[in-house]
Coordinates of C-alpha atoms in Angstrom, one line a residue:
M76 CA 0.0 0.0 0.0
L77 CA 2.9 2.3 0.7
H78 CA 4.3 2.0 -2.8
Q79 CA 0.8 2.8 -4.2
F80 CA 0.8 6.0 -2.2
I81 CA 4.3 7.0 -3.3
A82 CA 3.3 6.5 -6.9
F83 CA 0.3 8.7 -6.4
L84 CA 2.5 11.3 -4.8
A85 CA 4.9 11.3 -7.7
L86 CA 2.1 11.7 -10.2
F87 CA 0.1 14.3 -8.4
I88 CA 2.2 16.5 -6.1
L89 CA 5.8 16.4 -7.4
P90 CA 5.2 17.9 -10.9
Q91 CA 3.7 21.0 -9.1
F92 CA 6.9 21.6 -7.2
A93 CA 9.6 20.8 -9.7
L94 CA 8.6 22.4 -13.1
A95 CA 12.0 23.2 -14.4
T96 CA 13.7 23.3 -17.8
A97 CA 17.2 23.0 -18.7
G98 CA 19.3 26.1 -19.4
T99 CA 22.7 27.8 -19.5
P100 CA 24.4 28.1 -16.1
I101 CA 24.6 31.8 -15.1
C102 CA 26.0 33.7 -12.0
T103 CA 24.2 36.6 -10.3
N104 CA 25.1 39.3 -7.6
G105 CA 28.5 40.1 -9.1
F106 CA 29.7 36.4 -9.2
T107 CA 31.8 35.2 -12.2
L108 CA 31.3 31.9 -13.9
V109 CA 34.5 29.8 -13.9
N110 CA 34.9 26.1 -14.1
G111 CA 31.1 25.6 -13.7
K112 CA 31.0 27.6 -10.3
C113 CA 30.3 31.1 -9.4
W114 CA 33.2 33.0 -7.9
R115 CA 33.3 36.5 -6.3
F116 CA 36.3 38.2 -4.9
F117 CA 36.2 40.6 -1.9
A118 CA 39.3 42.7 -1.6
T119 CA 38.5 44.3 1.8
G120 CA 40.3 42.5 4.6
A121 CA 38.1 40.7 7.2
S122 CA 38.6 38.0 10.0
H123 CA 37.9 34.5 9.0
R124 CA 34.6 34.6 10.9
S125 CA 33.4 37.8 9.1
A126 CA 34.4 36.4 5.7
E127 CA 32.4 33.3 6.4
R128 CA 29.3 35.3 7.4
T129 CA 29.6 37.4 4.2
C130 CA 29.6 34.3 2.1
M131 CA 26.6 32.8 3.9
N132 CA 24.7 36.0 3.2
Y133 CA 25.0 35.1 -0.5
G134 CA 24.2 31.5 0.0
A135 CA 27.8 30.7 -0.7
T136 CA 31.0 29.4 1.1
L137 CA 34.5 30.6 1.3
V138 CA 36.6 29.2 -1.6
T139 CA 37.1 25.5 -1.5
V140 CA 39.8 24.0 -3.7
K141 CA 39.4 20.3 -4.4
N142 CA 41.8 20.0 -7.4
A143 CA 44.8 21.6 -9.2
I144 CA 42.4 23.2 -11.8
D145 CA 40.5 25.1 -9.0
N146 CA 43.8 26.0 -7.4
R147 CA 44.9 27.7 -10.6
A148 CA 41.5 29.3 -11.0
V149 CA 41.9 31.3 -7.8
Q150 CA 45.2 32.7 -9.2
T151 CA 43.4 33.7 -12.4
I152 CA 40.5 35.5 -10.7
V153 CA 42.3 37.3 -7.9
G154 CA 45.5 38.1 -9.9
T155 CA 48.1 40.2 -8.0
S156 CA 45.6 42.5 -6.2
T157 CA 46.4 41.0 -2.8
Y158 CA 49.0 38.8 -1.0
S159 CA 46.6 36.2 0.4
I160 CA 43.0 35.2 0.8
W161 CA 41.1 33.1 3.2
M162 CA 39.9 29.6 2.3
G163 CA 36.8 27.7 3.6
L164 CA 39.0 25.3 5.5
Y165 CA 39.4 24.7 9.2
C166 CA 42.0 22.3 10.7
F167 CA 41.5 20.6 14.1
G168 CA 44.9 18.9 13.9
N169 CA 48.3 19.0 12.2
D170 CA 47.3 16.5 9.6
V171 CA 45.5 17.0 6.2
T172 CA 42.8 14.4 7.4
K173 CA 41.9 16.8 10.2
C174 CA 41.3 19.8 7.9
L175 CA 37.6 20.0 6.9
W176 CA 36.0 22.1 4.1
D177 CA 33.2 24.5 5.2
D178 CA 30.8 23.0 2.5
A179 CA 30.7 19.6 4.4
S180 CA 32.4 17.8 1.6
G181 CA 35.1 16.2 3.8
S182 CA 38.7 16.7 4.4
T183 CA 41.7 17.6 2.3
E184 CA 43.0 14.0 2.3
L185 CA 42.4 13.6 -1.4
Y186 CA 43.9 16.9 -2.4
D187 CA 45.9 19.6 -0.7
N188 CA 48.5 22.2 -1.5
F189 CA 49.8 23.0 1.9
M190 CA 53.3 24.4 2.2
S191 CA 55.8 21.9 3.8
G192 CA 55.4 21.9 7.5
Y193 CA 51.7 22.8 7.3
P194 CA 48.9 22.7 8.6
Q195 CA 50.2 24.1 11.9
I196 CA 47.4 24.7 14.3
E197 CA 49.8 26.2 16.8
T198 CA 50.0 29.1 14.4
G199 CA 46.2 29.0 13.7
K200 CA 43.5 26.7 12.7
C201 CA 42.2 28.6 9.7
V202 CA 43.8 28.3 6.3
Y203 CA 44.8 31.0 3.7
Y204 CA 45.9 30.8 0.1
S205 CA 49.1 32.6 -0.8
L206 CA 49.3 34.9 -3.9
Q207 CA 52.9 36.0 -3.5
S208 CA 54.9 35.0 -6.5
S209 CA 57.5 32.9 -4.7
I210 CA 55.0 30.8 -2.9
L211 CA 52.0 31.2 -5.3
G212 CA 49.1 28.9 -4.7
K213 CA 50.5 27.4 -1.4
W214 CA 48.3 27.0 1.7
Y215 CA 49.2 28.2 5.1
S216 CA 47.8 28.3 8.6
A217 CA 46.8 31.5 10.3
D218 CA 45.0 32.9 13.3
C219 CA 41.2 33.0 12.6
Q220 CA 40.3 36.1 14.5
N221 CA 43.4 38.2 15.0
Q222 CA 44.4 38.3 11.3
T223 CA 42.4 39.9 8.5
K224 CA 42.5 39.0 4.9
A225 CA 40.7 39.4 1.5
F226 CA 38.6 36.4 0.6
M227 CA 36.9 34.6 -2.3
T228 CA 33.4 33.2 -2.0
V229 CA 31.9 30.4 -4.3
A230 CA 28.4 29.6 -5.0
T231 CA 26.5 27.2 -7.3
T232 CA 25.2 28.3 -10.6
T233 CA 21.6 28.9 -11.5
M234 CA 19.9 28.2 -14.9
A235 CA 19.0 31.1 -17.2
T236 CA 15.7 29.4 -18.4
A237 CA 14.9 27.4 -15.4
T238 CA 11.6 27.9 -13.5
L239 CA 11.1 26.5 -10.1
I240 CA 7.7 26.8 -8.5
T241 CA 8.2 27.2 -4.7
P242 CA 5.2 28.9 -3.2
P243 CA 5.4 30.0 0.5
L244 CA 3.9 27.4 2.8
H245 CA 1.2 30.0 3.9
S246 CA -0.1 30.3 0.4
S247 CA -3.5 28.6 -0.1
S248 CA -2.3 26.7 -3.2
L249 CA 0.4 24.7 -1.4
R250 CA -1.8 24.1 1.6
K251 CA -4.6 22.8 -0.6
I252 CA -2.2 20.6 -2.5
V253 CA -0.9 18.9 0.6
K254 CA -4.3 18.7 2.3
S255 CA -6.0 17.3 -0.8
T256 CA -3.2 14.7 -1.2
V257 CA -3.6 13.5 2.3
E258 CA -7.4 13.3 2.1
T259 CA -7.4 11.6 -1.3
S260 CA -4.8 9.0 0.0
S261 CA -7.0 8.1 3.0
Q262 CA -7.9 4.9 1.0
F263 CA -4.2 3.9 1.7
G264 CA -4.7 4.1 5.4
L265 CA -2.8 7.4 6.0
P266 CA -3.5 8.9 9.4
T267 CA -5.0 12.4 9.9
R268 CA -1.8 13.6 11.7
T269 CA 1.0 13.4 9.2
V270 CA 4.7 14.6 9.1
I271 CA 5.4 16.4 6.0
S272 CA 9.0 17.0 4.6
I273 CA 9.3 20.2 2.6
P274 CA 12.5 21.1 0.6
C275 CA 14.8 23.6 2.3
S276 CA 14.7 25.9 -0.8
F277 CA 11.1 26.8 0.0
N278 CA 10.3 30.1 1.5
L279 CA 8.7 28.8 4.7
E280 CA 6.6 30.9 7.1
L281 CA 5.9 28.7 10.2
E282 CA 2.5 28.7 11.8
V283 CA 2.8 27.1 15.1
S284 CA -0.3 26.5 17.2
S285 CA -0.4 28.7 20.3
S286 CA -2.3 26.0 22.2
E287 CA 0.8 23.7 22.2
P288 CA 2.4 23.6 25.6
P289 CA 6.1 24.7 25.8
G290 CA 9.0 22.4 26.2
L291 CA 8.1 19.7 23.6
P292 CA 10.8 18.0 21.5
N293 CA 11.8 19.7 18.3
C294 CA 10.2 17.6 15.6
V295 CA 7.2 19.1 13.7
A296 CA 4.0 17.7 12.4
M297 CA 1.2 19.2 10.3
S298 CA -2.4 18.6 11.5
F299 CA -5.2 17.5 9.1
G300 CA -7.9 17.0 11.7
T301 CA -9.4 18.3 14.9
S302 CA -8.9 15.1 17.0
N303 CA -5.7 16.6 18.5
N304 CA -7.2 20.0 19.3
V305 CA -5.0 21.7 16.6
S306 CA -6.6 23.4 13.6
A307 CA -6.1 21.8 10.2
G308 CA -3.0 23.0 8.3
T309 CA -1.2 24.2 11.5
W310 CA 2.3 23.0 12.4
Y311 CA 3.0 21.9 15.9
T312 CA 5.8 20.4 17.9
V313 CA 5.7 16.5 18.7
D314 CA 7.9 14.0 20.3
C315 CA 10.6 12.9 17.8
G316 CA 10.3 9.3 19.1
A317 CA 6.5 9.1 18.6
S318 CA 5.0 7.2 15.5
Y319 CA 3.2 9.2 12.9
G320 CA 2.3 8.8 9.2
Y321 CA 4.6 10.6 6.9
M322 CA 4.9 11.7 3.3
C323 CA 7.9 10.9 1.1
K324 CA 9.2 13.2 -1.8
R325 CA 11.3 12.3 -4.8
P326 CA 12.0 13.9 -8.2
A327 CA 9.3 13.3 -10.9
G328 CA 10.3 10.9 -13.6
V329 CA 13.0 9.0 -11.7
Q330 CA 12.7 5.3 -12.0
C331 CA 12.6 3.4 -8.7
P332 CA 14.9 0.4 -8.5
A333 CA 13.1 -3.0 -8.9
N334 CA 15.1 -4.4 -6.0
P335 CA 16.1 -1.7 -3.5
P336 CA 19.5 -2.4 -1.9
A337 CA 19.3 -3.9 1.6
V338 CA 20.2 -1.5 4.4
T339 CA 22.4 -2.8 7.3
V340 CA 21.7 -1.0 10.5
T341 CA 24.6 -1.0 12.9
P342 CA 23.3 -1.1 16.6
V343 CA 24.1 2.1 18.6
P344 CA 25.9 1.4 21.9
S345 CA 23.5 1.8 24.8
N346 CA 23.8 5.1 26.6
P347 CA 27.2 6.2 25.3
S348 CA 28.5 9.1 27.5
Y349 CA 31.5 10.2 25.5
C350 CA 33.3 11.2 28.7
N351 CA 36.9 12.0 27.8
S352 CA 36.5 11.1 24.2
T353 CA 38.5 12.6 21.4
L354 CA 37.0 15.4 19.3
L355 CA 33.2 15.1 18.9
M356 CA 31.8 16.5 15.6
A357 CA 28.2 17.9 15.5
P358 CA 25.6 16.6 15.7
G359 CA 25.7 14.4 18.8
T360 CA 24.7 13.8 22.3
I361 CA 26.7 13.8 25.5
T362 CA 25.8 12.6 29.0
S363 CA 27.2 12.2 32.4
P364 CA 28.7 8.7 32.9
N365 CA 26.0 6.0 33.5
Y366 CA 23.1 8.3 32.6
P367 CA 20.2 7.8 33.2
R368 CA 21.6 5.9 36.2
Y369 CA 23.6 7.8 38.8
Y370 CA 27.1 8.9 38.2
D371 CA 30.0 7.8 40.4
N372 CA 32.1 9.8 42.9
N373 CA 35.3 11.5 42.0
M374 CA 34.5 11.7 38.3
Y375 CA 36.1 14.2 35.9
C376 CA 35.1 14.3 32.3
T377 CA 35.8 16.6 29.3
Y378 CA 33.8 16.8 26.1
Q379 CA 35.4 18.5 23.1
L380 CA 32.7 19.6 20.7
A381 CA 33.3 20.9 17.3
T382 CA 31.5 21.7 14.0
L383 CA 32.6 22.9 10.6
G384 CA 34.5 26.3 10.4
A385 CA 31.5 28.2 9.1
Y386 CA 29.2 27.3 11.9
N387 CA 28.6 27.6 15.6
I388 CA 27.4 25.0 18.1
L389 CA 24.0 25.0 19.7
L390 CA 24.2 23.0 23.0
K391 CA 20.9 22.0 24.5
F392 CA 20.7 20.6 28.0
T393 CA 17.4 18.7 28.3
S394 CA 17.8 17.1 31.7
F395 CA 20.2 18.3 34.5
V396 CA 20.4 17.1 38.2
T397 CA 23.7 17.1 40.1
E398 CA 24.6 17.7 43.7
A399 CA 24.1 21.4 44.2
K400 CA 27.3 23.4 44.9
F401 CA 29.5 20.2 44.8
D402 CA 29.2 18.5 41.4
Y403 CA 29.5 20.9 38.6
V404 CA 29.3 21.1 34.7
A405 CA 31.3 23.9 33.2
V406 CA 30.9 25.1 29.6
Y407 CA 33.5 27.2 27.8
D408 CA 33.1 29.1 24.6
G409 CA 36.1 27.6 22.9
D410 CA 38.3 24.6 22.8
N411 CA 40.1 25.0 26.2
T412 CA 39.6 26.2 29.8
N413 CA 41.2 29.6 29.0
S414 CA 38.2 30.4 26.7
Y415 CA 35.2 32.4 27.9
L416 CA 33.3 30.6 30.7
F417 CA 29.5 30.4 30.0
G418 CA 29.0 29.3 33.6
N419 CA 29.3 26.6 36.2
Y420 CA 26.0 24.7 36.6
S421 CA 25.0 22.4 39.5
G422 CA 21.9 21.2 41.3
P423 CA 18.5 20.6 39.6
V424 CA 18.5 23.0 36.6
P425 CA 15.7 23.6 34.1
A426 CA 16.4 22.8 30.5
F427 CA 18.6 25.5 28.9
N428 CA 20.5 26.3 25.7
L429 CA 24.0 27.8 25.0
V430 CA 25.3 28.9 21.6
S431 CA 29.1 29.2 20.9
T432 CA 30.5 32.2 19.1
G433 CA 33.0 30.0 17.2
N434 CA 33.0 26.4 16.0
S435 CA 34.3 24.8 19.2
M436 CA 33.0 24.3 22.8
L437 CA 34.4 22.6 25.8
V438 CA 32.2 20.9 28.5
T439 CA 33.7 19.6 31.7
F440 CA 31.9 17.6 34.5
R441 CA 33.4 17.0 38.0
S442 CA 31.9 15.2 40.9
D443 CA 33.2 15.1 44.5
K444 CA 33.6 12.1 46.8
T445 CA 30.1 11.9 48.3
N446 CA 26.5 11.8 47.0
N447 CA 25.4 10.9 43.5
Y448 CA 22.6 11.9 41.2
Q449 CA 21.2 11.2 37.7
G450 CA 23.4 13.8 36.0
F451 CA 22.8 15.4 32.7
T452 CA 22.1 14.8 29.0
A453 CA 22.7 17.4 26.3
S454 CA 22.5 17.4 22.5
F455 CA 24.8 19.6 20.3
S456 CA 24.4 20.6 16.6
S457 CA 25.6 23.0 14.0
Y458 CA 24.0 26.4 14.2
V459 CA 24.2 29.8 12.2
Y460 CA 24.7 32.4 14.9
H461 CA 23.3 35.8 14.1
S462 CA 25.0 38.4 16.4

């Protein structure tokens, strides 16, 4: 029955969202088309963080260089107007496998052009591209905040003749399409409360029911009935672990495989704490040891949290009970205890959130020699910080 519904969805809904025609790649907003990508050079010096934010405002990233052709393209576009430019690359260690691209495409393991002896995170964790004649095209490490450089931003192309229909969610047309689809598909047994996945390119305006109590988990459902006391068409928060009907979306005209490949699910270790683990990349979850059982006495844990260079970390403590004034969780806005201290937290504490100003965060937990409690659990994820 599910495959019947998906077939119906492909025939009825998807053509209304993906009406596009092929065209010639073009660049807008002052970007130049080179090697199938849109490039734009900013000559004014900025910190690495400011440069990343400027690129994000254009829906782009700092320049990423994945091959020798792109490495030469940078030289061609920038010329001799500056000595160096920032790259969209951040290194967590002195190894090319520890240097990650801002566009989430992985590390520099397959291609790099670092000068001998680099990366060198003692000098800085951000990376710049040299345009000086004697070391043209070589990559170096630099301090992310205390140095300013020109920068290059890169965006994907658009199509000159392409048309993509992406109406805002609040428009009556989109609401009617989704509502009609769900009602029509009732013959397939789809429930009246359905989780809808909408592509991120849509201009979304969120309508959240004011009748929903605060503090619910962060998954969202759309109502198509009145049995849950939420008006039809309204979005509301739900427990991410609860079971609901759902709607799938795929490109129109794509043939599904006759025999879908088998998926092997690797069991997740029960209640991993990650106390004193190596670098933890977002997203993830950390807990006190033994959580939800009581932690032990004389514990000391560190949690090194990190995300890609262009992003910040959103840390959400959802449960927190320690021995007041004796067992502490400390959170630092950086990768060491010399960084700014958000605070020392102990006792029963209501759920709370913290956002880093950079792409790293350090959490420590210390318990004394007496009395034990349940401890804490917290999730962390990548986040775009608007200062």
